[in-house]
Coordinates of C-alpha atoms and ligand atoms in Angstrom, one line a residue:
M1 CA -24.1 -9.3 21.7
K2 CA -23.2 -5.7 21.1
T3 CA -24.5 -3.2 23.6
I4 CA -25.0 0.5 23.4
F5 CA -22.0 0.7 25.9
S6 CA -19.7 -1.0 23.5
K7 CA -20.8 1.5 20.8
Q8 CA -20.2 4.3 23.2
D9 CA -16.8 2.9 24.0
K10 CA -15.9 2.9 20.3
I11 CA -17.1 6.5 19.9
D12 CA -15.1 7.5 22.9
G13 CA -12.0 5.8 21.4
I14 CA -12.5 7.7 18.1
L15 CA -12.9 11.0 20.0
E16 CA -9.6 10.3 21.9
E17 CA -7.9 9.7 18.6
V18 CA -9.4 12.9 17.1
K19 CA -7.9 14.9 20.1
N20 CA -4.5 13.4 19.6
I21 CA -4.3 13.8 15.8
A22 CA -5.9 17.3 15.8
G23 CA -3.2 18.3 18.3
I24 CA -0.5 17.0 16.1
L25 CA -1.9 18.7 13.0
W26 CA -1.9 22.0 14.8
E27 CA 1.6 21.5 16.3
R28 CA 3.0 20.8 12.8
G29 CA 1.7 24.2 11.7
W30 CA -0.5 22.4 9.2
S31 CA -3.8 23.5 10.7
E32 CA -3.5 27.2 11.6
K33 CA -6.7 28.8 12.9
N34 CA -9.6 26.7 11.5
A35 CA -7.6 25.2 8.6
G36 CA -8.3 21.6 7.9
N37 CA -11.1 19.3 8.8
I38 CA -11.7 15.7 9.8
S39 CA -14.6 13.2 9.3
V40 CA -14.9 9.7 10.7
L41 CA -17.6 7.1 9.7
L42 CA -18.9 5.7 13.0
P43 CA -18.9 2.0 13.5
D44 CA -22.2 0.2 13.2
R45 CA -25.3 2.1 12.2
I46 CA -25.9 4.1 15.3
Q47 CA -29.5 5.3 15.4
L48 CA -28.7 8.6 17.1
S49 CA -31.4 10.4 15.2
E50 CA -34.0 9.4 17.9
L51 CA -32.0 11.5 20.3
S52 CA -32.2 14.6 18.3
G53 CA -34.8 17.3 17.9
S54 CA -32.8 18.9 15.0
D55 CA -34.2 19.7 11.7
E56 CA -33.2 17.8 8.7
Y57 CA -30.9 19.7 6.3
K58 CA -31.3 19.0 2.6
L59 CA -28.4 18.3 0.3
K60 CA -28.3 19.2 -3.3
N61 CA -26.7 15.9 -4.2
S62 CA -27.5 12.5 -3.0
F63 CA -25.0 10.1 -1.3
P64 CA -26.8 6.8 -1.8
A65 CA -24.1 4.6 -0.4
L66 CA -24.2 6.6 2.9
K67 CA -27.9 6.1 3.7
Q68 CA -28.4 6.5 7.5
Q69 CA -24.7 6.4 8.2
C70 CA -23.4 8.4 11.1
F71 CA -20.2 10.5 11.1
Y72 CA -18.2 12.6 13.5
M73 CA -17.2 15.7 11.7
T74 CA -15.2 18.8 12.7
A75 CA -17.4 22.0 12.6
T76 CA -16.8 24.9 10.2
G77 CA -14.8 27.7 11.6
K78 CA -13.5 25.9 14.6
R79 CA -9.8 26.0 15.4
M80 CA -7.9 22.7 15.1
Q81 CA -6.1 23.4 18.4
D82 CA -9.6 23.6 20.1
V83 CA -10.7 20.4 18.4
A84 CA -7.7 18.9 20.1
K85 CA -9.1 20.0 23.5
S86 CA -12.7 19.1 22.9
P87 CA -13.8 17.3 19.7
T88 CA -17.5 17.5 20.7
R89 CA -17.6 21.3 21.4
N90 CA -15.8 21.9 18.1
G91 CA -17.3 19.1 16.0
L92 CA -20.6 17.3 15.7
F93 CA -22.3 14.0 14.8
V94 CA -24.3 13.9 11.6
Q95 CA -26.5 11.2 10.3
L96 CA -27.6 10.9 6.6
N97 CA -31.3 10.4 6.0
K98 CA -32.9 7.3 4.6
S99 CA -32.4 8.4 1.0
G100 CA -28.9 9.9 1.5
D101 CA -30.0 13.3 0.3
G102 CA -30.2 15.1 3.6
Y103 CA -28.7 14.9 7.1
L104 CA -29.5 15.5 10.7
I105 CA -27.2 17.0 13.2
V106 CA -27.7 14.4 15.8
R107 CA -25.9 15.4 18.9
Q108 CA -25.6 19.1 18.8
T109 CA -23.8 20.7 21.6
F110 CA -24.3 24.3 20.4
N111 CA -27.1 25.5 18.2
T112 CA -24.9 27.5 15.8
I113 CA -22.4 24.7 15.0
Q114 CA -22.4 23.4 11.4
P115 CA -20.3 20.8 9.6
T116 CA -17.1 21.8 7.9
S117 CA -17.4 23.9 4.7
E118 CA -15.7 21.0 2.9
F119 CA -18.7 18.8 3.8
L120 CA -19.3 18.0 0.1
S121 CA -15.8 16.7 -0.4
H122 CA -15.9 14.6 2.8
L123 CA -19.3 13.1 2.0
G124 CA -18.4 12.5 -1.6
I125 CA -15.2 10.7 -0.7
H126 CA -17.0 8.6 2.0
N127 CA -19.6 7.7 -0.6
M128 CA -16.9 6.6 -3.1
I129 CA -15.3 4.5 -0.4
A130 CA -18.6 2.9 0.6
E131 CA -19.3 2.1 -3.1
R132 CA -15.9 0.5 -3.7
R133 CA -15.9 -1.2 -0.3
T134 CA -12.2 -0.6 0.6
G135 CA -13.0 0.0 4.2
E136 CA -11.4 3.4 4.9
T137 CA -13.4 5.3 7.5
V138 CA -11.5 8.5 7.9
V139 CA -11.2 11.6 5.6
M140 CA -8.7 14.2 6.7
H141 CA -7.8 17.6 5.1
T142 CA -5.0 19.8 6.3
H143 CA -2.9 22.7 5.0
A144 CA 0.4 20.8 5.0
T145 CA 2.9 23.6 4.5
E146 CA 5.5 21.5 2.6
I147 CA 3.0 20.2 0.1
I148 CA 1.4 23.7 -0.5
A149 CA 4.9 25.1 -1.0
L150 CA 5.7 22.4 -3.6
T151 CA 2.5 23.2 -5.5
Q152 CA 3.7 26.7 -5.9
Y153 CA 6.5 25.4 -8.2
S154 CA 5.4 26.2 -11.7
K155 CA 7.1 23.2 -13.2
I156 CA 4.7 20.9 -11.3
K157 CA 1.7 21.0 -13.7
N158 CA 0.0 17.6 -13.0
S159 CA -0.1 14.5 -10.8
E160 CA 2.7 12.9 -12.8
D161 CA 5.1 15.8 -12.2
L162 CA 4.2 15.7 -8.4
N163 CA 4.7 12.0 -8.2
R164 CA 8.0 12.1 -10.1
I165 CA 9.4 14.3 -7.3
L166 CA 7.8 12.8 -4.2
L167 CA 7.8 9.0 -4.9
G168 CA 11.6 9.0 -5.3
M169 CA 12.5 10.8 -2.1
H170 CA 12.4 7.9 0.2
P171 CA 11.2 4.2 0.0
E172 CA 8.2 4.6 2.4
T173 CA 6.3 6.8 -0.1
M174 CA 6.1 4.1 -2.7
V175 CA 5.4 1.4 -0.1
F176 CA 2.6 3.2 1.7
I177 CA 1.3 5.5 -1.1
P178 CA 1.7 3.1 -4.1
K179 CA -0.9 4.8 -6.2
G180 CA 0.8 8.2 -5.6
L181 CA -0.8 11.6 -5.2
G182 CA -3.4 13.2 -7.4
L183 CA -3.1 16.9 -8.1
V184 CA -6.3 19.0 -8.3
P185 CA -5.8 22.4 -9.9
Y186 CA -6.8 25.4 -7.8
I187 CA -10.6 25.6 -7.4
L188 CA -12.6 27.7 -5.0
P189 CA -12.7 25.8 -1.6
G190 CA -16.0 24.4 -0.4
T191 CA -17.6 24.1 -3.8
Q192 CA -19.1 21.1 -5.6
A193 CA -16.5 21.6 -8.4
I194 CA -13.6 21.0 -6.0
A195 CA -15.5 18.0 -4.4
D196 CA -16.0 16.4 -7.8
A197 CA -12.4 16.9 -8.9
T198 CA -11.2 15.4 -5.6
I199 CA -13.4 12.3 -5.7
N200 CA -12.4 11.8 -9.3
S201 CA -8.7 12.0 -8.4
F202 CA -9.1 9.6 -5.5
K203 CA -10.2 6.9 -8.0
D204 CA -6.6 6.6 -9.1
H205 CA -4.6 7.9 -6.2
D206 CA -4.1 7.3 -2.5
I207 CA -3.8 11.0 -1.6
V208 CA -5.2 14.1 -3.2
V209 CA -3.4 17.5 -3.2
W210 CA -5.2 20.7 -3.7
K211 CA -2.9 23.1 -5.5
K212 CA -1.9 26.1 -3.4
H213 CA -4.3 24.9 -0.6
G214 CA -3.6 21.6 1.1
I215 CA -4.0 17.9 1.1
F216 CA -6.7 15.2 1.5
A217 CA -6.0 11.7 2.8
I218 CA -8.1 8.7 3.7
G219 CA -7.4 5.7 5.9
K220 CA -8.8 3.0 8.2
S221 CA -8.1 4.9 11.3
L222 CA -7.2 8.5 12.2
T223 CA -3.6 7.5 12.9
D224 CA -3.3 5.6 9.7
T225 CA -4.6 8.6 7.7
F226 CA -2.3 11.0 9.5
D227 CA 0.7 8.7 8.7
H228 CA -0.1 8.9 5.0
I229 CA 0.1 12.7 5.2
D230 CA 3.2 12.6 7.3
I231 CA 5.0 10.3 4.8
V232 CA 4.4 12.5 1.8
C233 CA 5.3 15.7 3.8
K234 CA 8.6 14.1 4.8
A235 CA 9.3 13.4 1.1
A236 CA 8.5 17.1 0.3
R237 CA 10.9 18.2 3.1
I238 CA 13.7 16.0 1.8
W239 CA 13.3 17.6 -1.7
F240 CA 13.3 21.1 -0.3
Q241 CA 16.4 20.3 1.9
C242 CA 18.3 19.0 -1.1
K243 CA 17.3 22.1 -3.1
S244 CA 18.3 24.4 -0.2
A245 CA 21.6 22.7 0.1
G246 CA 22.2 23.7 -3.5
F247 CA 22.0 20.3 -5.3
E248 CA 19.3 18.5 -7.4
P249 CA 18.0 15.4 -5.5
E250 CA 18.8 12.3 -7.4
G251 CA 15.6 10.4 -6.4
L252 CA 15.2 6.6 -6.5
K253 CA 15.8 5.0 -9.9
D254 CA 12.9 3.4 -11.9
D255 CA 14.0 -0.2 -11.1
Q256 CA 14.2 0.7 -7.4
L257 CA 10.7 2.2 -7.5
N258 CA 9.4 -0.9 -9.3
E259 CA 10.9 -3.1 -6.7
L260 CA 9.2 -1.1 -4.0
K261 CA 5.9 -1.2 -5.9
K262 CA 6.1 -5.0 -5.7
L263 CA 6.8 -4.9 -2.0
A264 CA 3.8 -2.6 -1.6
Q265 CA 1.6 -5.1 -3.3
K266 CA 2.7 -7.8 -0.9
F267 CA 2.3 -5.4 2.0
N268 CA -1.2 -4.4 1.1
S269 CA -2.5 -7.8 0.0
Ligands
13P1 P1 -13.7 24.7 7.8 O1 -13.4 25.5 9.0 O2 -15.1 25.0 7.2 O3 -13.6 23.2 8.1 O4 -12.7 25.1 6.7 C1 -11.3 24.9 6.8 C2 -10.7 24.6 5.5 O5 -9.6 24.1 5.5 C3 -11.4 24.9 4.2 O6 -10.7 24.4 3.2
ZN2 ZN1 -8.6 23.9 3.5

């Protein structure tokens, strides 16, 4: 039988992982100041709402697949290097209401703390995952320098252009990111428009890149999600290093990529 203690252990485990990964994001230079945000669907449906005296905040949209679900989420404006020190002072727990069109801040350490400004993208992505039942629990956004730099290249106009470069840089990209990266054009951050474009792009891709802004990844754990970002950033660095050395990277050939795609299918089945 599950006890409240086992749930608490799971939450403590998630918070430890948040500390670790937030620290790495900052050390990489991908999450300067408050750049980037993380949300994690908590295991089981933890009825933390009873512990809270908070008001319910209404949402313009409804997230029906997330009814009553609880999330850990980084707070808006909080520095990622501080999240690494204390995920609870720099983040919060939210629970969606019974209709999925509002939320409670359920374990609020400080009165002024609010969820990330990319809340709509995070909730929208979690809602899409819940509907398709693929089991990812983490949504991570960071300002990955290599990827932002790549999107400044005027010849990269769409997802196909981006994937043509990145998937051929090393075998791991195709194996672990087989559906490739989606490229969302520049849209004002924090808006419903960028959230809609992101959710749409995740339908066909494993990772979504925001032009001139950053990257969004999903995964079954924080480490798994970070690894996806790490793999594509390495691909981008290889491309830049070849270019800086003065030659055009050859990239993997189509038959080599197809072979890797088959391997990925075996790997992920
Ligand atoms: P928040 O501090 O609101 O999470 O914003 C950071 C960010 O990266 C916005 O895109
Ligand atoms: Zn951002």
